[in-house]
């Protein structure tokens, strides 16, 4: 099968946006219902691998709706989704177009009524992310992107805006960065300790100033609680970097396209030089780092500036051993 053309992708995007907005309505109703139920005993919140890995009936309901709509509209397309994978079906990637979906990204926020949860609808073609839609119904923020066609933010009250929202700024070093990190749902010491040590190194001052060895004293660290929205915020230019170990392809697929189209550089575990193409091993590698579009300067290209920051980042943080399949 030939790769999807630019105009086919445009049509798919229009259709996917409608799907995302319909899913958003279910999320808003669900959020209200969960808060009402939380006042009584029956919350409808279930645990997956542990007590912080949450799923609600709305995650499943949204994924079922999305799967059904895709099957009807694009019967030849394959499907990868978080809840379908949780039920034991995570098919290998093929060259066929494949929707890659997180019905609710930021489920913990969703159940706590912290208004940063979204549906994340990515499309993979020939094993590369090519289209992304991220919709946060609580703020009515819609992020969209198509490979080679740019990415956009649509919000109430203002015309759709091309991303990034502002001209690219330079970034001299991590010490000037606002970074997003996430704690994730794997709370074993073997996973949490290297992450926490890395967060400390990113935030702390140098030893000479009473900090720690290798301290970078970045401007600050943030956790939005949704991988997709972290990617979107890097695309927008509100965050300089986002790093996470432990999320999955459905958390990041849409965000990768949106961030790349905004000039962002996406890579996976550790630093190995490449030009930012997201191959299958990065997409399914469960380790992600994204750096916003930077201004080059003084003989340094924008891409070289991003690679310099990635290198500095990976010299600062610890790697974490995780299973890429569970
Ligand atoms: C999670 C969120 C969270 C990230 C986790 C993801 P979920 O997805 O994106 O921010 O730290 O790694 O699994 O469970 O809310 O869909
Ligand atoms: Ca989810």
Short mmCIF file of C-alpha atoms and ligand atoms in Angstrom, two decimals:
data_model
loop_
_atom_site.label_atom_id
_atom_site.label_comp_id
_atom_site.label_asym_id
_atom_site.label_seq_id
_atom_site.Cartn_x
_atom_site.Cartn_y
_atom_site.Cartn_z
CA UNK A 1 0.00 0.00 0.00
CA UNK A 2 1.30 3.49 -0.90
CA UNK A 3 1.91 5.90 1.99
CA UNK A 4 -1.00 8.21 2.81
CA UNK A 5 -0.88 11.38 0.69
CA UNK A 6 -0.92 14.93 2.06
CA UNK A 7 -4.55 15.39 1.03
CA UNK A 8 -5.61 12.03 2.50
CA UNK A 9 -3.99 13.06 5.78
CA UNK A 10 -5.87 16.38 5.70
CA UNK A 11 -9.18 14.55 5.32
CA UNK A 12 -8.29 12.13 8.10
CA UNK A 13 -7.40 15.06 10.35
CA UNK A 14 -10.79 16.75 9.80
CA UNK A 15 -12.55 13.51 10.67
CA UNK A 16 -10.33 12.82 13.70
CA UNK A 17 -11.00 16.28 15.14
CA UNK A 18 -14.76 15.58 15.15
CA UNK A 19 -14.09 12.25 16.84
CA UNK A 20 -11.90 13.92 19.48
CA UNK A 21 -14.55 16.54 20.25
CA UNK A 22 -17.24 13.86 20.61
CA UNK A 23 -14.98 11.87 22.92
CA UNK A 24 -14.40 15.08 24.88
CA UNK A 25 -18.13 15.32 25.60
CA UNK A 26 -18.05 11.84 27.16
CA UNK A 27 -15.02 12.88 29.24
CA UNK A 28 -16.82 15.95 30.57
CA UNK A 29 -19.92 13.92 31.49
CA UNK A 30 -17.71 11.23 33.01
CA UNK A 31 -15.74 13.68 35.08
CA UNK A 32 -18.95 15.09 36.55
CA UNK A 33 -20.32 11.59 37.25
CA UNK A 34 -17.08 10.53 38.95
CA UNK A 35 -17.11 13.54 41.26
CA UNK A 36 -20.73 12.86 42.23
CA UNK A 37 -19.96 9.16 42.79
CA UNK A 38 -16.85 10.06 44.80
CA UNK A 39 -19.15 11.57 47.39
CA UNK A 40 -20.57 8.07 47.93
CA UNK A 41 -18.82 4.71 48.16
CA UNK A 42 -18.97 3.61 44.51
CA UNK A 43 -16.38 5.67 42.61
CA UNK A 44 -16.14 3.48 39.50
CA UNK A 45 -12.35 3.92 39.63
CA UNK A 46 -10.36 0.74 39.15
CA UNK A 47 -6.68 -0.09 39.58
CA UNK A 48 -4.54 -1.69 36.88
CA UNK A 49 -1.01 -2.77 37.83
CA UNK A 50 -1.10 -1.00 41.22
CA UNK A 51 -3.03 1.54 43.30
CA UNK A 52 -1.74 4.55 41.34
CA UNK A 53 -2.32 3.09 37.86
CA UNK A 54 -5.96 4.04 37.47
CA UNK A 55 -8.64 3.33 34.91
CA UNK A 56 -12.29 4.33 34.86
CA UNK A 57 -15.28 3.09 32.93
CA UNK A 58 -14.88 6.26 30.81
CA UNK A 59 -11.42 5.27 29.58
CA UNK A 60 -12.97 2.06 28.27
CA UNK A 61 -16.11 3.76 26.96
CA UNK A 62 -14.12 6.36 24.98
CA UNK A 63 -11.76 3.74 23.55
CA UNK A 64 -14.71 1.56 22.48
CA UNK A 65 -16.33 4.54 20.73
CA UNK A 66 -13.08 5.51 18.98
CA UNK A 67 -12.38 1.93 17.89
CA UNK A 68 -15.89 1.49 16.50
CA UNK A 69 -15.81 4.80 14.59
CA UNK A 70 -12.39 4.01 13.09
CA UNK A 71 -13.49 0.50 12.09
CA UNK A 72 -16.51 1.96 10.26
CA UNK A 73 -14.71 4.85 8.56
CA UNK A 74 -11.31 3.27 7.84
CA UNK A 75 -11.87 -0.51 7.91
CA UNK A 76 -8.37 -1.30 6.61
CA UNK A 77 -6.57 0.73 9.30
CA UNK A 78 -5.00 -1.08 12.25
CA UNK A 79 -5.55 -0.01 15.85
CA UNK A 80 -3.37 0.25 18.95
CA UNK A 81 -5.02 1.59 22.09
CA UNK A 82 -4.21 1.66 25.78
CA UNK A 83 -7.29 -0.18 27.01
CA UNK A 84 -7.21 -2.70 24.15
CA UNK A 85 -3.56 -3.37 25.04
CA UNK A 86 -4.52 -3.70 28.71
CA UNK A 87 -6.95 -6.41 27.62
CA UNK A 88 -4.02 -8.27 26.01
CA UNK A 89 -4.08 -7.01 22.41
CA UNK A 90 -1.08 -4.85 21.42
CA UNK A 91 -0.36 -5.85 17.81
CA UNK A 92 3.09 -5.46 16.23
CA UNK A 93 3.48 -2.43 13.98
CA UNK A 94 3.19 -3.05 10.25
CA UNK A 95 3.50 -0.67 7.30
CA UNK A 96 -0.30 -0.24 7.29
CA UNK A 97 -1.88 2.96 8.63
CA UNK A 98 -2.44 2.43 12.36
CA UNK A 99 -4.35 4.61 14.79
CA UNK A 100 -2.52 4.85 18.11
CA UNK A 101 -4.90 6.03 20.80
CA UNK A 102 -5.00 6.94 24.45
CA UNK A 103 -8.71 7.49 25.18
CA UNK A 104 -7.91 9.47 28.34
CA UNK A 105 -4.35 10.59 28.95
CA UNK A 106 -3.99 11.94 32.45
CA UNK A 107 -6.49 9.57 34.07
CA UNK A 108 -5.21 10.49 37.54
CA UNK A 109 -5.96 14.15 36.81
CA UNK A 110 -9.32 13.08 35.37
CA UNK A 111 -10.41 11.34 38.58
CA UNK A 112 -9.10 14.19 40.75
CA UNK A 113 -10.86 16.87 38.66
CA UNK A 114 -7.49 18.48 37.88
CA UNK A 115 -8.37 19.88 34.46
CA UNK A 116 -5.41 18.55 32.46
CA UNK A 117 -6.62 15.37 30.80
CA UNK A 118 -7.09 14.76 27.11
CA UNK A 119 -7.79 12.31 24.37
CA UNK A 120 -4.71 11.57 22.28
CA UNK A 121 -5.28 10.28 18.75
CA UNK A 122 -2.15 9.51 16.75
CA UNK A 123 -1.80 7.97 13.32
CA UNK A 124 1.20 5.89 12.28
CA UNK A 125 1.99 5.18 8.63
CA UNK A 126 4.89 2.99 7.51
CA UNK A 127 5.83 2.76 11.21
CA UNK A 128 6.27 6.54 11.60
CA UNK A 129 3.92 8.94 13.44
CA UNK A 130 2.28 11.14 10.76
CA UNK A 131 -0.77 12.79 12.35
CA UNK A 132 -1.79 13.84 15.83
CA UNK A 133 -4.85 15.24 17.59
CA UNK A 134 -4.77 16.05 21.30
CA UNK A 135 -7.94 17.47 22.82
CA UNK A 136 -8.34 18.69 26.40
CA UNK A 137 -12.12 19.16 26.79
CA UNK A 138 -11.78 20.80 30.22
CA UNK A 139 -9.98 23.82 28.74
CA UNK A 140 -11.29 23.29 25.18
CA UNK A 141 -7.73 23.21 23.87
CA UNK A 142 -7.26 21.32 20.59
CA UNK A 143 -3.75 20.58 19.31
CA UNK A 144 -3.39 19.14 15.80
CA UNK A 145 -0.54 18.29 13.48
CA UNK A 146 0.23 16.54 10.22
CA UNK A 147 3.74 15.52 9.22
CA UNK A 148 5.02 18.13 6.78
CA UNK A 149 1.98 20.40 7.23
CA UNK A 150 2.59 22.13 10.55
CA UNK A 151 0.83 21.98 13.92
CA UNK A 152 -1.83 24.23 15.42
CA UNK A 153 -3.63 25.12 18.63
CA UNK A 154 -7.33 25.96 18.52
CA UNK A 155 -8.76 27.60 21.66
CA UNK A 156 -11.98 29.44 22.47
CA UNK A 157 -12.11 33.10 21.63
CA UNK A 158 -8.98 33.32 19.44
CA UNK A 159 -8.25 32.20 15.87
CA UNK A 160 -6.34 28.90 15.45
CA UNK A 161 -2.64 29.57 16.01
CA UNK A 162 0.33 27.93 14.32
CA UNK A 163 2.79 26.36 16.77
CA UNK A 164 5.00 27.41 18.39
CA UNK A 165 2.98 30.36 19.60
CA UNK A 166 6.07 32.59 19.84
CA UNK A 167 9.31 32.98 17.87
CA UNK A 168 11.94 30.36 18.81
CA UNK A 169 14.24 31.54 21.60
CA UNK A 170 17.77 30.27 22.17
CA UNK A 171 18.62 28.04 25.17
CA UNK A 172 22.16 28.42 26.45
CA UNK A 173 22.04 25.47 28.84
CA UNK A 174 19.78 23.40 31.09
CA UNK A 175 20.34 25.96 33.83
CA UNK A 176 17.96 28.28 31.94
CA UNK A 177 15.33 25.66 31.20
CA UNK A 178 11.78 25.03 32.36
CA UNK A 179 11.43 21.25 32.14
CA UNK A 180 8.58 18.79 32.51
CA UNK A 181 9.21 15.50 34.26
CA UNK A 182 6.73 12.89 35.50
CA UNK A 183 6.82 10.44 38.40
CA UNK A 184 4.92 7.77 36.41
CA UNK A 185 3.00 4.89 37.93
CA UNK A 186 5.89 2.49 38.56
CA UNK A 187 6.86 3.23 42.16
CA UNK A 188 9.47 0.48 42.68
CA UNK A 189 12.68 1.89 44.17
CA UNK A 190 14.68 0.61 41.19
CA UNK A 191 12.62 2.89 38.94
CA UNK A 192 11.82 5.78 41.27
CA UNK A 193 15.26 6.32 42.82
CA UNK A 194 17.19 7.04 39.59
CA UNK A 195 14.33 9.32 38.48
CA UNK A 196 14.29 11.20 41.80
CA UNK A 197 18.11 11.50 41.78
CA UNK A 198 17.89 12.89 38.25
CA UNK A 199 15.18 15.39 39.22
CA UNK A 200 17.35 16.50 42.14
CA UNK A 201 20.39 16.97 39.88
CA UNK A 202 18.31 19.00 37.42
CA UNK A 203 16.94 21.26 40.18
CA UNK A 204 19.91 21.52 42.57
CA UNK A 205 22.68 24.07 42.66
CA UNK A 206 26.31 22.98 42.22
CA UNK A 207 28.36 21.48 45.08
CA UNK A 208 30.28 24.74 45.41
CA UNK A 209 27.02 26.48 46.30
CA UNK A 210 25.76 23.78 48.67
CA UNK A 211 23.97 21.75 45.97
CA UNK A 212 24.85 18.33 44.54
CA UNK A 213 27.45 16.85 42.19
CA UNK A 214 26.41 17.73 38.65
CA UNK A 215 23.64 20.10 39.83
CA UNK A 216 22.23 22.17 36.93
CA UNK A 217 19.85 24.42 38.82
CA UNK A 218 17.32 24.56 35.99
CA UNK A 219 14.76 27.36 36.35
CA UNK A 220 12.21 24.76 37.51
CA UNK A 221 10.58 21.36 36.98
CA UNK A 222 6.87 20.86 36.22
CA UNK A 223 4.54 17.84 36.03
CA UNK A 224 1.35 18.35 34.05
CA UNK A 225 0.29 14.72 34.59
CA UNK A 226 -0.37 13.91 30.93
CA UNK A 227 2.39 12.89 28.54
CA UNK A 228 0.38 14.14 25.57
CA UNK A 229 -0.17 17.56 27.15
CA UNK A 230 3.52 17.77 28.07
CA UNK A 231 4.39 17.23 24.40
CA UNK A 232 1.76 19.80 23.42
CA UNK A 233 3.23 22.33 25.86
CA UNK A 234 6.71 21.83 24.41
CA UNK A 235 5.21 22.31 20.93
CA UNK A 236 3.53 25.50 22.11
CA UNK A 237 6.83 26.80 23.50
CA UNK A 238 5.75 26.97 27.16
CA UNK A 239 8.19 24.22 28.16
CA UNK A 240 11.77 23.86 26.99
CA UNK A 241 11.97 20.08 27.46
CA UNK A 242 9.95 17.09 28.57
CA UNK A 243 11.52 13.83 29.72
CA UNK A 244 9.78 10.63 30.69
CA UNK A 245 10.67 7.00 31.15
CA UNK A 246 7.79 4.53 31.36
CA UNK A 247 5.00 5.88 29.19
CA UNK A 248 3.76 4.15 26.06
CA UNK A 249 3.34 4.83 22.35
CA UNK A 250 -0.34 5.84 22.78
CA UNK A 251 0.72 8.52 25.31
CA UNK A 252 3.18 10.13 22.89
CA UNK A 253 2.29 9.29 19.27
CA UNK A 254 0.08 12.32 18.59
CA UNK A 255 2.36 14.57 20.65
CA UNK A 256 5.42 13.55 18.64
CA UNK A 257 3.90 14.82 15.38
CA UNK A 258 2.61 18.02 16.99
CA UNK A 259 5.96 18.77 18.66
CA UNK A 260 8.06 17.90 15.60
CA UNK A 261 5.91 20.08 13.36
CA UNK A 262 6.50 22.94 15.79
CA UNK A 263 10.26 22.48 15.34
CA UNK A 264 10.74 20.15 18.32
CA UNK A 265 13.40 17.43 18.46
CA UNK A 266 12.26 14.04 19.74
CA UNK A 267 14.54 11.23 20.82
CA UNK A 268 14.48 8.12 22.95
CA UNK A 269 16.67 6.43 25.53
CA UNK A 270 20.15 7.90 26.02
CA UNK A 271 21.81 10.01 23.38
CA UNK A 272 22.70 8.63 20.01
CA UNK A 273 23.10 11.19 17.25
CA UNK A 274 20.27 11.26 14.72
CA UNK A 275 18.29 13.92 12.91
CA UNK A 276 15.16 13.57 14.94
CA UNK A 277 13.33 10.95 12.92
CA UNK A 278 11.15 8.88 15.23
CA UNK A 279 11.65 5.25 14.28
CA UNK A 280 9.74 2.27 15.67
CA UNK A 281 12.35 1.61 18.37
CA UNK A 282 11.90 5.16 19.71
CA UNK A 283 8.10 5.08 19.38
CA UNK A 284 7.86 1.80 21.30
CA UNK A 285 10.93 2.30 23.50
CA UNK A 286 9.06 3.80 26.51
CA UNK A 287 11.75 6.50 26.98
CA UNK A 288 11.16 9.95 25.51
CA UNK A 289 12.87 13.31 25.48
CA UNK A 290 11.57 16.26 23.49
CA UNK A 291 13.23 19.66 23.16
CA UNK A 292 11.31 22.64 21.78
CA UNK A 293 12.33 24.43 18.61
CA UNK A 294 15.37 26.55 19.45
CA UNK A 295 16.94 29.53 17.76
CA UNK A 296 20.45 28.73 16.57
CA UNK A 297 23.10 31.41 16.39
CA UNK A 298 26.83 32.09 16.61
CA UNK A 299 27.58 29.47 13.96
CA UNK A 300 25.28 26.86 15.56
CA UNK A 301 22.21 25.62 13.67
CA UNK A 302 18.88 25.23 15.49
CA UNK A 303 19.23 21.44 15.21
CA UNK A 304 22.75 21.51 16.64
CA UNK A 305 21.48 23.64 19.53
CA UNK A 306 18.83 20.99 20.28
CA UNK A 307 21.40 18.20 20.11
CA UNK A 308 23.67 20.13 22.47
CA UNK A 309 20.83 20.36 25.01
CA UNK A 310 19.95 16.66 24.58
CA UNK A 311 23.60 15.74 25.17
CA UNK A 312 23.81 17.93 28.29
CA UNK A 313 20.54 16.42 29.51
CA UNK A 314 21.67 12.81 29.13
CA UNK A 315 24.98 13.61 30.81
CA UNK A 316 22.95 14.89 33.78
CA UNK A 317 20.27 12.22 34.34
CA UNK A 318 20.45 8.52 35.20
CA UNK A 319 19.03 5.89 32.92
CA UNK A 320 16.31 3.62 34.29
CA UNK A 321 16.01 -0.06 33.54
CA UNK A 322 12.50 -0.89 32.42
CA UNK A 323 10.77 -3.61 30.46
CA UNK A 324 9.59 -2.22 27.14
CA UNK A 325 6.74 -4.73 26.99
CA UNK A 326 5.11 -4.42 30.40
C1 LIG B 1 0.00 8.51 32.01
C2 LIG B 1 0.17 10.00 31.95
C3 LIG B 1 1.25 10.42 32.92
C4 LIG B 1 2.55 9.72 32.66
C5 LIG B 1 2.35 8.22 32.62
C6 LIG B 1 1.27 7.85 31.62
P1 LIG B 1 -2.49 7.67 31.59
O1 LIG B 1 -0.98 8.09 31.11
O2 LIG B 1 0.54 10.41 30.65
O3 LIG B 1 1.53 11.79 32.82
O4 LIG B 1 3.45 10.03 33.69
O5 LIG B 1 3.57 7.63 32.22
O6 LIG B 1 1.10 6.46 31.61
O7 LIG B 1 -2.34 6.47 32.47
O8 LIG B 1 -3.05 8.82 32.31
O9 LIG B 1 -3.14 7.38 30.32
CA1 LIG B 2 -4.85 6.51 29.43
#
